Short mmCIF file of C-alpha atoms and ligand atoms in Angstrom, two decimals:
data_model
loop_
_atom_site.label_atom_id
_atom_site.label_comp_id
_atom_site.label_asym_id
_atom_site.label_seq_id
_atom_site.Cartn_x
_atom_site.Cartn_y
_atom_site.Cartn_z
CA MET A 25 0.05 0.08 -0.03
CA ASN A 26 1.24 3.23 -0.75
CA LYS A 27 1.90 5.44 1.90
CA GLU A 28 0.49 9.27 2.12
CA LYS A 29 3.04 11.98 2.75
CA LEU A 30 2.47 14.04 5.94
CA TYR A 31 4.28 17.69 6.11
CA ILE A 32 6.31 18.68 9.09
CA PHE A 33 6.04 22.57 9.40
CA ASP A 34 8.15 23.88 12.59
CA THR A 35 7.21 27.45 13.90
CA THR A 36 9.36 27.90 17.15
CA LEU A 37 11.11 30.55 15.24
CA ARG A 38 7.95 32.55 15.03
CA ASP A 39 5.00 31.40 17.02
CA GLY A 40 7.70 30.05 19.50
CA ALA A 41 9.36 33.11 19.41
CA GLN A 42 6.41 35.14 20.78
CA THR A 43 6.51 33.38 24.03
CA GLU A 44 7.22 35.51 26.97
CA GLY A 45 11.04 35.71 27.90
CA VAL A 46 12.01 34.30 24.62
CA ASP A 47 14.18 36.47 22.80
CA PHE A 48 16.17 34.56 19.96
CA THR A 49 18.92 36.24 18.38
CA VAL A 50 20.02 35.54 14.75
CA SER A 51 22.63 33.12 15.94
CA ASP A 52 20.14 31.22 17.80
CA LYS A 53 17.84 31.31 14.89
CA ILE A 54 20.63 29.96 12.99
CA LYS A 55 21.49 27.05 15.25
CA ILE A 56 17.91 25.92 15.45
CA ALA A 57 17.06 26.05 11.88
CA LYS A 58 20.13 23.99 11.29
CA ASN A 59 19.11 21.19 13.90
CA LEU A 60 15.51 21.56 12.28
CA ASN A 61 16.80 20.96 8.83
CA ASP A 62 19.18 18.12 9.62
CA ILE A 63 16.22 16.29 11.04
CA GLY A 64 14.19 16.80 8.01
CA VAL A 65 11.14 18.82 8.74
CA ASP A 66 9.36 20.00 5.65
CA TYR A 67 9.13 23.60 6.41
CA ILE A 68 11.04 25.94 8.65
CA GLU A 69 9.25 29.58 9.36
CA GLY A 70 11.99 31.66 10.22
CA GLY A 71 9.85 34.65 11.50
CA TRP A 72 8.62 37.68 9.95
CA PRO A 73 10.80 39.68 7.72
CA GLY A 74 9.90 43.79 8.43
CA ALA A 75 8.28 43.36 11.89
CA ASN A 76 11.44 43.68 13.81
CA PRO A 77 15.25 44.26 13.12
CA ILE A 78 16.15 40.52 14.19
CA ASP A 79 14.02 38.74 11.86
CA THR A 80 15.00 41.05 9.21
CA GLU A 81 18.66 40.92 9.79
CA TYR A 82 17.72 36.89 10.15
CA PHE A 83 16.45 36.56 6.57
CA ASN A 84 19.37 38.67 5.28
CA THR A 85 21.98 36.25 6.26
CA PRO A 86 22.48 33.54 4.25
CA GLN A 87 21.95 30.09 5.54
CA LYS A 88 22.04 26.80 3.96
CA LEU A 89 18.84 24.88 4.36
CA ASP A 90 18.59 21.79 1.93
CA LYS A 91 16.18 19.77 3.53
CA SER A 92 13.81 22.19 4.96
CA ILE A 93 11.70 24.60 2.91
CA PHE A 94 12.37 28.22 4.18
CA THR A 95 9.37 30.05 4.83
CA ALA A 96 8.46 34.05 5.64
CA PHE A 97 5.54 34.74 7.63
CA GLY A 98 3.50 37.91 7.26
CA MET A 99 -0.26 38.98 7.26
CA THR A 100 -2.72 39.54 4.45
CA LYS A 101 -2.61 42.94 2.73
CA LYS A 102 -4.65 45.95 4.27
CA LEU A 103 -7.41 47.36 3.26
CA GLY A 104 -7.16 50.56 0.80
CA ARG A 105 -3.78 49.21 -0.72
CA SER A 106 -3.27 47.02 -3.60
CA ALA A 107 -0.76 43.90 -2.75
CA ASP A 108 1.86 45.54 -5.08
CA ASN A 109 1.80 48.87 -2.90
CA ASP A 110 1.68 47.32 0.77
CA PRO A 111 4.69 47.94 2.71
CA THR A 112 4.47 45.21 4.70
CA LEU A 113 3.91 42.73 2.02
CA SER A 114 7.50 43.97 0.05
CA PRO A 115 9.79 42.44 2.88
CA ILE A 116 8.17 39.21 2.98
CA LEU A 117 8.61 38.83 -1.00
CA ASN A 118 11.71 40.37 -0.36
CA ALA A 119 12.93 37.30 1.61
CA ASN A 120 13.31 35.12 -1.30
CA THR A 121 12.00 32.28 0.37
CA LYS A 122 10.63 29.48 -1.68
CA ALA A 123 7.22 29.34 0.70
CA VAL A 124 5.37 32.40 2.31
CA CYS A 125 2.57 31.42 5.17
CA ILE A 126 0.46 34.38 5.55
CA VAL A 127 -1.87 34.76 8.08
CA GLY A 128 -5.45 35.70 7.71
CA LYS A 129 -8.62 36.16 9.55
CA SER A 130 -11.46 33.41 8.82
CA TRP A 131 -13.78 34.33 12.10
CA ASP A 132 -16.38 36.69 11.63
CA PHE A 133 -16.53 37.79 14.99
CA HIS A 134 -12.69 38.92 14.57
CA VAL A 135 -13.37 40.38 11.39
CA ASP A 136 -15.94 42.63 12.64
CA VAL A 137 -14.22 43.32 16.09
CA ALA A 138 -10.32 43.18 15.71
CA LEU A 139 -10.25 44.32 11.91
CA GLY A 140 -13.39 46.95 11.55
CA ILE A 141 -14.06 45.70 8.01
CA THR A 142 -16.94 44.27 6.34
CA LYS A 143 -16.43 40.64 5.55
CA GLU A 144 -16.79 40.78 2.11
CA GLU A 145 -13.35 43.21 2.39
CA ASN A 146 -11.35 40.89 4.59
CA LEU A 147 -12.33 38.06 1.68
CA ILE A 148 -10.79 40.28 -0.83
CA ASN A 149 -7.83 41.13 1.29
CA ILE A 150 -7.00 37.34 1.76
CA LYS A 151 -7.80 36.50 -2.05
CA GLU A 152 -5.58 39.60 -3.36
CA THR A 153 -2.89 38.52 -0.90
CA ALA A 154 -2.55 35.16 -2.27
CA LYS A 155 -2.83 36.31 -5.85
CA TYR A 156 0.20 38.30 -5.31
CA PHE A 157 2.14 36.02 -3.79
CA ILE A 158 1.44 33.08 -5.94
CA LYS A 159 1.77 35.41 -9.19
CA ASN A 160 5.35 36.25 -7.93
CA LYS A 161 6.11 32.24 -7.62
CA ARG A 162 5.97 31.58 -4.02
CA GLU A 163 4.75 28.48 -2.45
CA PHE A 164 1.57 30.10 -0.74
CA ILE A 165 0.08 28.76 2.44
CA PHE A 166 -2.72 30.28 4.34
CA ASP A 167 -3.04 30.51 7.74
CA ALA A 168 -6.70 30.81 8.58
CA GLU A 169 -6.08 32.30 11.93
CA HIS A 170 -9.02 31.26 14.47
CA PHE A 171 -10.87 28.95 12.05
CA PHE A 172 -12.30 26.87 14.47
CA ASP A 173 -13.86 29.17 16.30
CA GLY A 174 -14.80 30.82 13.13
CA TYR A 175 -16.00 27.50 12.03
CA LYS A 176 -18.47 27.09 15.08
CA SER A 177 -19.80 30.90 14.64
CA ASN A 178 -20.59 30.72 10.69
CA PRO A 179 -19.33 27.72 8.88
CA THR A 180 -19.92 29.20 5.31
CA TYR A 181 -18.06 32.43 6.14
CA ALA A 182 -15.13 30.54 7.42
CA LEU A 183 -14.93 27.95 4.60
CA ASP A 184 -15.58 31.08 1.94
CA CYS A 185 -12.30 32.45 3.50
CA LEU A 186 -10.25 29.34 2.81
CA LYS A 187 -11.82 29.25 -0.60
CA GLN A 188 -10.25 32.86 -1.60
CA ALA A 189 -6.79 31.58 -1.36
CA TYR A 190 -7.28 27.96 -2.47
CA ASP A 191 -9.29 29.03 -5.75
CA GLU A 192 -6.16 31.16 -6.20
CA GLY A 193 -3.57 28.38 -6.27
CA SER A 194 -3.00 28.27 -2.32
CA ARG A 195 -0.79 25.17 -1.77
CA TRP A 196 -2.15 24.90 2.04
CA LEU A 197 -4.90 25.84 3.92
CA VAL A 198 -3.91 25.85 7.57
CA LEU A 199 -6.79 25.74 10.01
CA CYS A 200 -5.53 27.21 13.21
CA ASP A 201 -7.14 27.13 16.67
CA THR A 202 -5.53 29.97 17.93
CA ASN A 203 -7.14 30.53 20.94
CA GLY A 204 -6.74 26.46 21.69
CA GLY A 205 -9.97 25.97 23.19
CA THR A 206 -10.71 23.15 20.50
CA LEU A 207 -11.29 19.57 21.69
CA PRO A 208 -10.36 16.46 19.65
CA HIS A 209 -13.66 15.06 18.52
CA GLU A 210 -14.86 19.08 17.36
CA VAL A 211 -11.15 19.16 15.46
CA GLY A 212 -12.00 15.92 14.03
CA GLU A 213 -15.92 16.31 12.90
CA ILE A 214 -14.76 20.13 11.44
CA ILE A 215 -11.90 18.57 9.33
CA SER A 216 -14.17 16.04 7.64
CA LYS A 217 -16.78 18.55 6.92
CA VAL A 218 -14.20 20.88 5.53
CA SER A 219 -12.77 18.03 3.59
CA ASN A 220 -15.45 17.76 1.54
CA SER A 221 -15.26 21.25 -0.06
CA ILE A 222 -11.25 21.47 0.20
CA PRO A 223 -8.94 18.07 -0.26
CA GLY A 224 -7.34 17.11 3.11
CA LYS A 225 -3.75 16.87 0.67
CA ASN A 226 -4.28 20.82 1.00
CA LEU A 227 -5.16 20.98 4.51
CA GLY A 228 -2.89 21.71 7.59
CA ILE A 229 -3.32 21.74 11.32
CA HIS A 230 -1.80 24.38 13.92
CA ALA A 231 -3.09 23.58 17.43
CA HIS A 232 -2.24 25.29 20.90
CA ASN A 233 -1.99 23.86 23.87
CA ASP A 234 -4.87 25.62 26.25
CA THR A 235 -6.72 22.79 26.63
CA GLU A 236 -3.80 20.59 26.84
CA ASN A 237 -4.99 18.94 23.78
CA ALA A 238 -2.66 20.49 21.02
CA VAL A 239 -0.90 16.86 20.35
CA SER A 240 -4.21 15.49 20.63
CA ASN A 241 -5.84 17.73 17.92
CA SER A 242 -3.09 17.64 15.96
CA LEU A 243 -3.28 13.73 15.81
CA THR A 244 -7.08 14.01 15.08
CA ALA A 245 -6.41 16.48 12.43
CA ILE A 246 -4.24 14.31 10.34
CA LEU A 247 -6.81 11.23 11.17
CA ALA A 248 -9.65 13.51 9.84
CA GLY A 249 -7.59 14.09 6.72
CA ALA A 250 -5.09 17.12 7.08
CA ARG A 251 -1.47 16.37 5.79
CA GLN A 252 0.31 18.93 7.37
CA VAL A 253 0.90 19.92 11.02
CA GLN A 254 2.47 22.90 12.15
CA GLY A 255 4.18 22.90 15.98
CA THR A 256 7.24 23.87 17.73
CA ILE A 257 10.27 22.18 19.14
CA ASN A 258 9.02 21.14 23.26
CA GLY A 259 5.78 22.82 22.21
CA LEU A 260 7.16 26.67 22.78
CA GLY A 261 4.75 29.09 22.28
CA GLU A 262 2.69 32.00 23.88
CA ARG A 263 0.43 31.35 26.59
CA CYS A 264 0.29 27.32 27.00
CA GLY A 265 2.21 26.73 24.00
CA ASN A 266 2.22 25.31 20.57
CA ALA A 267 1.51 21.51 19.61
CA ASN A 268 4.72 19.88 20.63
CA LEU A 269 6.50 18.53 17.71
CA MET A 270 8.85 16.40 19.90
CA SER A 271 5.91 14.26 20.72
CA ILE A 272 4.20 14.26 17.29
CA ILE A 273 7.04 13.42 15.39
CA PRO A 274 7.79 10.27 17.08
CA THR A 275 4.14 9.48 17.29
CA LEU A 276 3.80 9.73 13.56
CA PHE A 277 6.95 7.46 13.11
CA LEU A 278 6.65 4.81 15.54
CA LYS A 279 2.65 4.48 16.16
CA LYS A 280 1.50 2.18 13.70
CA SER A 281 -1.93 3.50 13.28
CA PHE A 282 0.03 6.44 11.61
CA SER A 283 3.22 4.88 10.65
CA GLU A 284 1.14 2.25 8.51
CA LYS A 285 -0.78 4.65 6.31
CA PHE A 286 1.57 7.87 6.43
CA GLU A 287 5.09 8.74 5.44
CA VAL A 288 7.54 11.58 6.55
CA ASN A 289 10.22 13.30 5.61
CA ILE A 290 12.53 11.86 8.56
CA ASN A 291 14.33 8.88 8.60
CA GLU A 292 15.00 6.51 11.61
CA ALA A 293 18.48 7.70 12.23
CA LYS A 294 17.48 11.36 12.54
CA LEU A 295 14.47 10.29 14.92
CA LYS A 296 17.24 9.57 17.20
CA SER A 297 18.25 13.20 17.33
CA LEU A 298 15.27 14.45 18.58
CA THR A 299 16.53 14.12 22.34
CA ASP A 300 19.29 16.43 21.60
CA CYS A 301 17.05 18.82 19.71
CA SER A 302 14.91 19.20 23.01
CA ARG A 303 17.68 19.88 24.97
CA MET A 304 19.69 22.05 22.57
CA LEU A 305 16.66 24.41 22.70
CA ASP A 306 16.19 24.64 26.55
CA GLU A 307 19.77 25.12 26.66
CA ILE A 308 19.56 28.57 24.26
CA LEU A 309 16.76 29.33 26.53
CA ASN A 310 18.91 28.70 29.41
CA ARG A 311 15.65 26.97 31.04
CA LYS A 312 15.25 23.65 33.01
CA SER A 313 14.64 20.51 30.79
CA ASN A 314 11.34 19.26 31.42
CA LYS A 315 11.94 15.68 32.88
CA SER A 316 8.36 14.44 32.29
CA SER A 317 8.38 15.41 28.59
CA ALA A 318 6.80 12.46 26.86
CA TYR A 319 9.59 10.86 24.49
CA VAL A 320 12.57 13.17 25.07
CA GLY A 321 12.03 14.00 29.13
CA ALA A 322 14.87 12.54 31.09
CA SER A 323 12.42 10.99 33.32
CA ALA A 324 10.24 9.50 30.21
CA PHE A 325 12.26 6.03 30.74
CA SER A 326 13.05 6.44 34.02
CA HIS A 327 12.25 3.44 36.68
CA LYS A 328 12.32 3.94 40.57
CA GLY A 329 10.05 1.50 42.43
CA GLY A 330 12.03 -1.82 43.21
CA LEU A 331 8.86 -4.06 41.55
CA HIS A 332 9.48 -1.83 38.09
CA VAL A 333 13.17 -2.12 37.94
CA SER A 334 13.13 -5.71 38.18
CA ALA A 335 10.26 -6.05 35.66
CA VAL A 336 11.94 -3.61 33.37
CA GLN A 337 15.50 -5.78 33.86
CA LYS A 338 13.51 -9.05 32.70
CA ASN A 339 12.06 -6.86 29.64
CA PRO A 340 11.96 -3.10 29.24
CA LYS A 341 8.28 -3.40 27.43
CA THR A 342 6.85 -4.27 31.15
CA TYR A 343 7.09 -0.16 31.71
CA GLU A 344 8.11 0.87 28.51
CA HIS A 345 5.87 1.85 25.62
CA ILE A 346 9.25 2.02 23.11
CA ASP A 347 12.71 1.64 23.23
CA PRO A 348 14.04 4.76 24.41
CA THR A 349 16.89 4.76 22.01
CA LEU A 350 14.38 5.34 19.22
CA VAL A 351 14.29 9.01 20.15
CA GLY A 352 17.76 9.06 21.17
CA ASN A 353 16.67 9.27 25.02
CA HIS A 354 17.71 6.39 27.26
CA ARG A 355 16.68 4.08 30.20
CA ASN A 356 17.34 5.40 33.70
CA ILE A 357 17.24 3.27 36.39
CA ILE A 358 16.81 5.57 39.89
CA VAL A 359 19.03 5.11 42.56
CA SER A 360 16.71 6.44 45.33
CA ASP A 361 15.33 5.87 49.26
CA GLN A 362 12.92 3.76 47.85
CA ALA A 363 15.42 1.60 46.16
CA GLY A 364 15.69 -1.76 46.55
CA LYS A 365 18.78 -3.93 46.20
CA SER A 366 17.68 -4.68 42.58
CA ASN A 367 18.39 -0.83 41.67
CA ILE A 368 21.78 -0.84 43.02
CA LEU A 369 22.83 -3.99 41.49
CA SER A 370 21.62 -2.82 37.75
CA ARG A 371 23.61 0.51 38.95
CA LEU A 372 26.47 -1.25 39.53
CA GLU A 373 26.17 -3.46 36.77
CA LYS A 374 25.71 -0.47 34.26
CA TYR A 375 29.57 0.70 35.41
CA GLY A 376 30.63 -2.87 34.97
CA ILE A 377 30.91 -3.43 38.47
CA LYS A 378 30.79 -7.59 38.80
CA ILE A 379 29.34 -8.32 42.32
CA ASP A 380 27.56 -11.48 43.82
CA SER A 381 23.88 -10.56 44.54
CA LYS A 382 24.09 -11.58 48.17
CA ASP A 383 27.47 -9.86 48.91
CA PRO A 384 26.96 -7.74 52.01
CA LYS A 385 28.51 -4.98 50.60
CA ILE A 386 25.68 -4.25 48.37
CA SER A 387 23.51 -3.70 51.53
CA LYS A 388 26.63 -1.12 52.74
CA ILE A 389 26.05 0.88 49.38
CA LEU A 390 22.33 0.80 49.69
CA GLU A 391 22.46 2.30 53.39
CA GLU A 392 25.61 5.11 52.40
CA VAL A 393 23.31 6.20 49.38
CA LYS A 394 19.99 6.48 51.64
CA ASP A 395 22.13 8.59 54.11
CA ARG A 396 23.10 10.71 51.69
CA GLU A 397 19.72 11.23 49.96
CA PHE A 398 18.12 12.06 53.24
CA SER A 399 21.08 14.91 53.64
CA GLY A 400 20.23 16.19 50.10
CA TYR A 401 22.49 14.20 47.63
CA SER A 402 20.88 13.15 44.81
CA TYR A 403 22.55 10.51 42.59
CA ASP A 404 19.72 10.52 39.50
CA GLY A 405 21.97 13.10 37.50
CA ALA A 406 25.13 12.59 39.07
CA ASP A 407 26.49 9.14 37.57
CA ALA A 408 30.45 9.90 38.33
CA SER A 409 29.98 10.65 42.09
CA PHE A 410 27.71 7.45 42.28
CA GLU A 411 30.42 5.39 40.54
CA LEU A 412 33.28 7.13 42.99
CA LEU A 413 31.13 6.34 45.92
CA ALA A 414 30.26 2.39 45.04
CA ASN A 415 33.85 2.05 43.89
CA ARG A 416 35.22 3.64 47.04
CA LEU A 417 32.65 1.47 49.40
CA LEU A 418 33.77 -1.96 47.61
CA GLY A 419 37.70 -0.66 48.66
CA LYS A 420 38.34 -0.01 44.70
CA VAL A 421 39.29 3.79 44.54
CA PRO A 422 42.87 4.45 45.57
CA ASP A 423 43.10 7.44 48.13
CA TYR A 424 43.73 10.38 45.56
CA LEU A 425 43.59 14.09 46.32
CA ASN A 426 44.04 14.66 49.78
CA VAL A 427 42.75 18.00 50.65
CA ASP A 428 44.60 19.31 53.51
CA SER A 429 42.73 22.45 53.74
CA TYR A 430 41.49 25.28 51.85
CA SER A 431 40.48 28.87 52.39
CA VAL A 432 38.65 31.76 50.03
CA THR A 433 38.31 35.27 50.71
CA VAL A 434 36.55 37.80 49.31
CA GLU A 435 37.57 41.56 49.51
CA LYS A 436 35.91 44.65 47.82
CA SER A 437 37.86 47.82 47.56
CA GLU A 438 37.58 49.46 44.34
CA LYS A 439 36.63 45.93 42.68
CA LEU A 440 35.44 42.72 43.98
CA LYS A 441 38.12 40.39 44.25
CA THR A 442 38.18 37.01 45.51
CA ASN A 443 40.98 34.86 46.64
CA ALA A 444 41.79 31.19 47.45
CA GLU A 445 44.11 28.95 48.37
CA VAL A 446 43.97 25.03 48.22
CA ILE A 447 46.20 22.95 50.28
CA PHE A 448 46.86 19.32 49.09
CA LEU A 449 48.57 16.52 50.86
CA ILE A 450 50.18 14.54 48.06
CA ASP A 451 52.40 11.63 48.91
CA GLY A 452 53.16 13.16 52.32
CA LYS A 453 54.17 16.87 50.68
CA LYS A 454 51.80 19.49 50.75
CA ILE A 455 51.32 21.50 47.52
CA LYS A 456 49.73 25.02 47.97
CA CYS A 457 47.94 26.19 45.06
CA LYS A 458 46.85 29.82 45.19
CA GLY A 459 44.09 31.48 42.62
CA THR A 460 41.68 34.39 41.91
CA GLY A 461 38.68 34.85 40.54
CA ASN A 462 35.31 36.67 40.19
CA GLY A 463 33.70 34.62 42.79
CA PRO A 464 34.67 31.95 45.38
CA ILE A 465 33.92 29.04 42.82
CA ASN A 466 35.86 30.35 40.68
CA ALA A 467 38.45 31.44 42.27
CA LEU A 468 38.71 27.44 44.02
CA ASP A 469 38.67 26.36 40.45
CA ASN A 470 41.30 28.17 39.26
CA ALA A 471 43.81 27.64 42.44
CA ILE A 472 43.85 24.20 41.60
CA ARG A 473 43.66 24.56 37.65
CA GLU A 474 46.26 27.02 37.39
CA ASN A 475 48.54 24.96 39.70
CA PHE A 476 48.11 21.50 37.96
CA SER A 477 51.65 21.62 37.19
CA LYS A 478 52.65 21.61 40.88
CA VAL A 479 50.46 18.37 41.31
CA GLU A 480 53.50 16.76 39.40
CA LYS A 481 52.23 13.13 39.34
CA TYR A 482 48.65 14.02 38.53
CA TYR A 483 49.41 16.58 35.77
CA ASN A 484 49.27 14.36 32.79
CA PHE A 485 45.36 13.72 33.85
CA PHE A 486 44.57 16.88 34.25
CA SER A 487 45.87 18.49 31.11
CA ASP A 488 42.72 17.93 29.26
CA LEU A 489 40.05 18.24 31.82
CA LYS A 490 37.34 20.74 31.14
CA LEU A 491 34.43 22.32 33.52
CA LEU A 492 31.36 22.56 31.27
CA ASP A 493 28.74 23.32 33.85
CA TYR A 494 28.17 24.08 37.21
CA LYS A 495 24.45 24.45 38.54
CA VAL A 496 23.43 25.18 42.34
CA ARG A 497 20.16 24.07 43.58
CA ILE A 498 18.88 25.58 47.05
CA LEU A 499 17.09 22.54 48.45
CA ASN A 500 14.84 23.95 51.70
CA THR A 501 14.11 27.69 52.07
CA GLY A 502 15.41 29.94 55.06
CA THR A 503 18.47 30.14 56.39
CA GLU A 504 19.28 26.33 56.82
CA ALA A 505 19.40 25.85 53.40
CA VAL A 506 21.25 23.56 51.94
CA THR A 507 22.87 23.54 48.58
CA ARG A 508 23.42 20.98 45.85
CA VAL A 509 25.94 21.60 43.63
CA LEU A 510 26.40 19.70 40.24
CA ILE A 511 29.20 19.93 38.08
CA GLU A 512 29.39 18.88 34.25
CA SER A 513 33.11 17.73 33.17
CA THR A 514 34.64 16.31 30.25
CA ASP A 515 37.91 15.87 28.33
CA LYS A 516 39.65 15.05 25.00
CA SER A 517 37.36 11.91 24.99
CA GLY A 518 34.96 14.05 24.78
CA VAL A 519 32.19 12.27 27.01
CA SER A 520 30.86 14.10 29.95
CA TRP A 521 30.78 13.08 33.83
CA PHE A 522 28.30 14.52 36.40
CA THR A 523 29.54 14.87 40.16
CA ILE A 524 27.66 16.60 42.99
CA GLY A 525 28.44 18.12 46.40
CA VAL A 526 25.97 18.91 49.16
CA SER A 527 26.52 21.12 51.86
CA PRO A 528 24.79 23.85 54.17
CA ASN A 529 27.71 26.28 52.52
CA ILE A 530 27.77 26.69 48.93
CA ILE A 531 31.35 26.74 48.79
CA GLU A 532 32.26 23.50 50.35
CA ALA A 533 29.03 22.07 48.11
CA SER A 534 31.06 23.34 45.05
CA PHE A 535 34.43 22.03 46.26
CA LYS A 536 32.97 18.81 46.95
CA ALA A 537 31.69 18.51 43.70
CA LEU A 538 34.91 19.78 42.33
CA ILE A 539 37.18 17.40 43.74
CA ASP A 540 34.68 14.48 42.92
CA SER A 541 34.79 15.40 39.54
CA LEU A 542 38.97 15.50 39.63
CA ASP A 543 39.10 12.12 41.51
CA TYR A 544 36.84 10.71 39.14
CA LYS A 545 39.11 11.44 36.15
CA LEU A 546 41.94 10.11 38.03
CA PHE A 547 39.86 7.04 38.89
CA LYS A 548 38.73 6.29 35.15
CA GLU A 549 42.46 6.45 34.03
CA ASN A 550 43.58 4.19 36.67
CA ALA A 551 46.05 6.74 38.17
CA PRO A 552 48.39 6.01 40.77
CA GLY A 553 47.06 6.42 44.28
CA ASN A 554 48.05 8.98 46.78
CA LEU A 555 50.90 7.48 49.03
CA LYS A 556 50.57 7.82 52.71
CA LEU A 557 54.20 8.88 53.58
CA ASN A 558 55.49 10.68 56.55
CA GLU A 559 53.58 13.81 56.73
CA LYS A 560 55.98 16.97 57.37
ZN1 ZN B 16 -0.06 29.75 16.67
#
């Protein structure tokens, strides 16, 4: 059976960019578009040329997109001007994109209230705008704003709006649930009716998430006949967001009721980059990733309860709807205070630590993990610290960086200056490392990093060490707060590792995480232990 093609239209850079607190720079936009192009979405809507300086500059910046059709957004022409003379249309045409996506009204109430023009005038504006772009050889996409509300209020008029663009040769008529209040059964009914007048192969869906149904509405629209689906990475969008392409794409690809009937321009290998794509956007926005996001969230395939874990180990299908690696995610067995021995065993196995399931040391590790979790540690995202801890308790980690003492001073005269000093005890010798920085952690880090050469024994191991990220969480409020610090490090192998430190004192928490990172590097490279020579 020949499969029908579904088209994916990404509007992260346009509708997503309208979200509160989101301000993409031109280079952010380039990065996001490159990612979407690599994945193979059919259309990338770059923004609205002429509407703001960033979008104008972005459309003037050359960019190689070979898999996606780059699309400029705009609005139908104004009343009283011909399309050729409308100053808002010319920048859209001059952006020279293959496709243009033009929004226009399709709800009579909006025509009356928001535009204040007659219904007939609005129809002419749609028609003339479509004619203008099609005459100029653009693939025309008409975004029918508030289509579902419009159809409910006046179906004949809503359809008339679509027909203006369709009769001029519009490739797509996209039905927008702009207020996001339409429910899946209504979307299904309305699209079935619309497809009696306009073929489904020309219909698209643009859903907002105000009833938490944007993804459902999009899938329902496809089942009812629409062949283009619009959405954004992580569902980014104003208010409650747009339809989340990070959920829609894998559903279309992996769920039989879609994959047997439809094909998308994304292959199996590219599907694996969805998790990275989702994290990339969070990183650009400097937002914490939503752990419980479907498919791509860090917890989407996490197993915590002891029973679940032992079942998943027998067969992952027991508690997983898909293989996490298909979308570039991974299974995560969480060590927690509820964890049974099976959790610990499974974690140990992950690090290649062979141990008999009856070994009493397993209980010792479990107890230690529980104690530490009680005091604020969480090994969920700190694999390297867990591996170090377990191996230490199993007696497999030599003593490495023995810290004799450290101190940090902050002084402010003209400038704020932070000095740090760390004294290591290596092979019985005191090694003093001093550094300055813009803050206490930076100063401590510099004190160690700039003096690696003094720690001769370990110098080679540290020469390629890099700190990638540093995150601080305050665990409870008030002056009794405990700080949890997570550090991400890497080296020339390109693999990163995560270490954790917890203390009521932020400097101590950071220092612990930092030392764990260095110790881990020494451990994974089998560095020689620190000899207990006579201390001077
Ligand atoms: Zn929208």
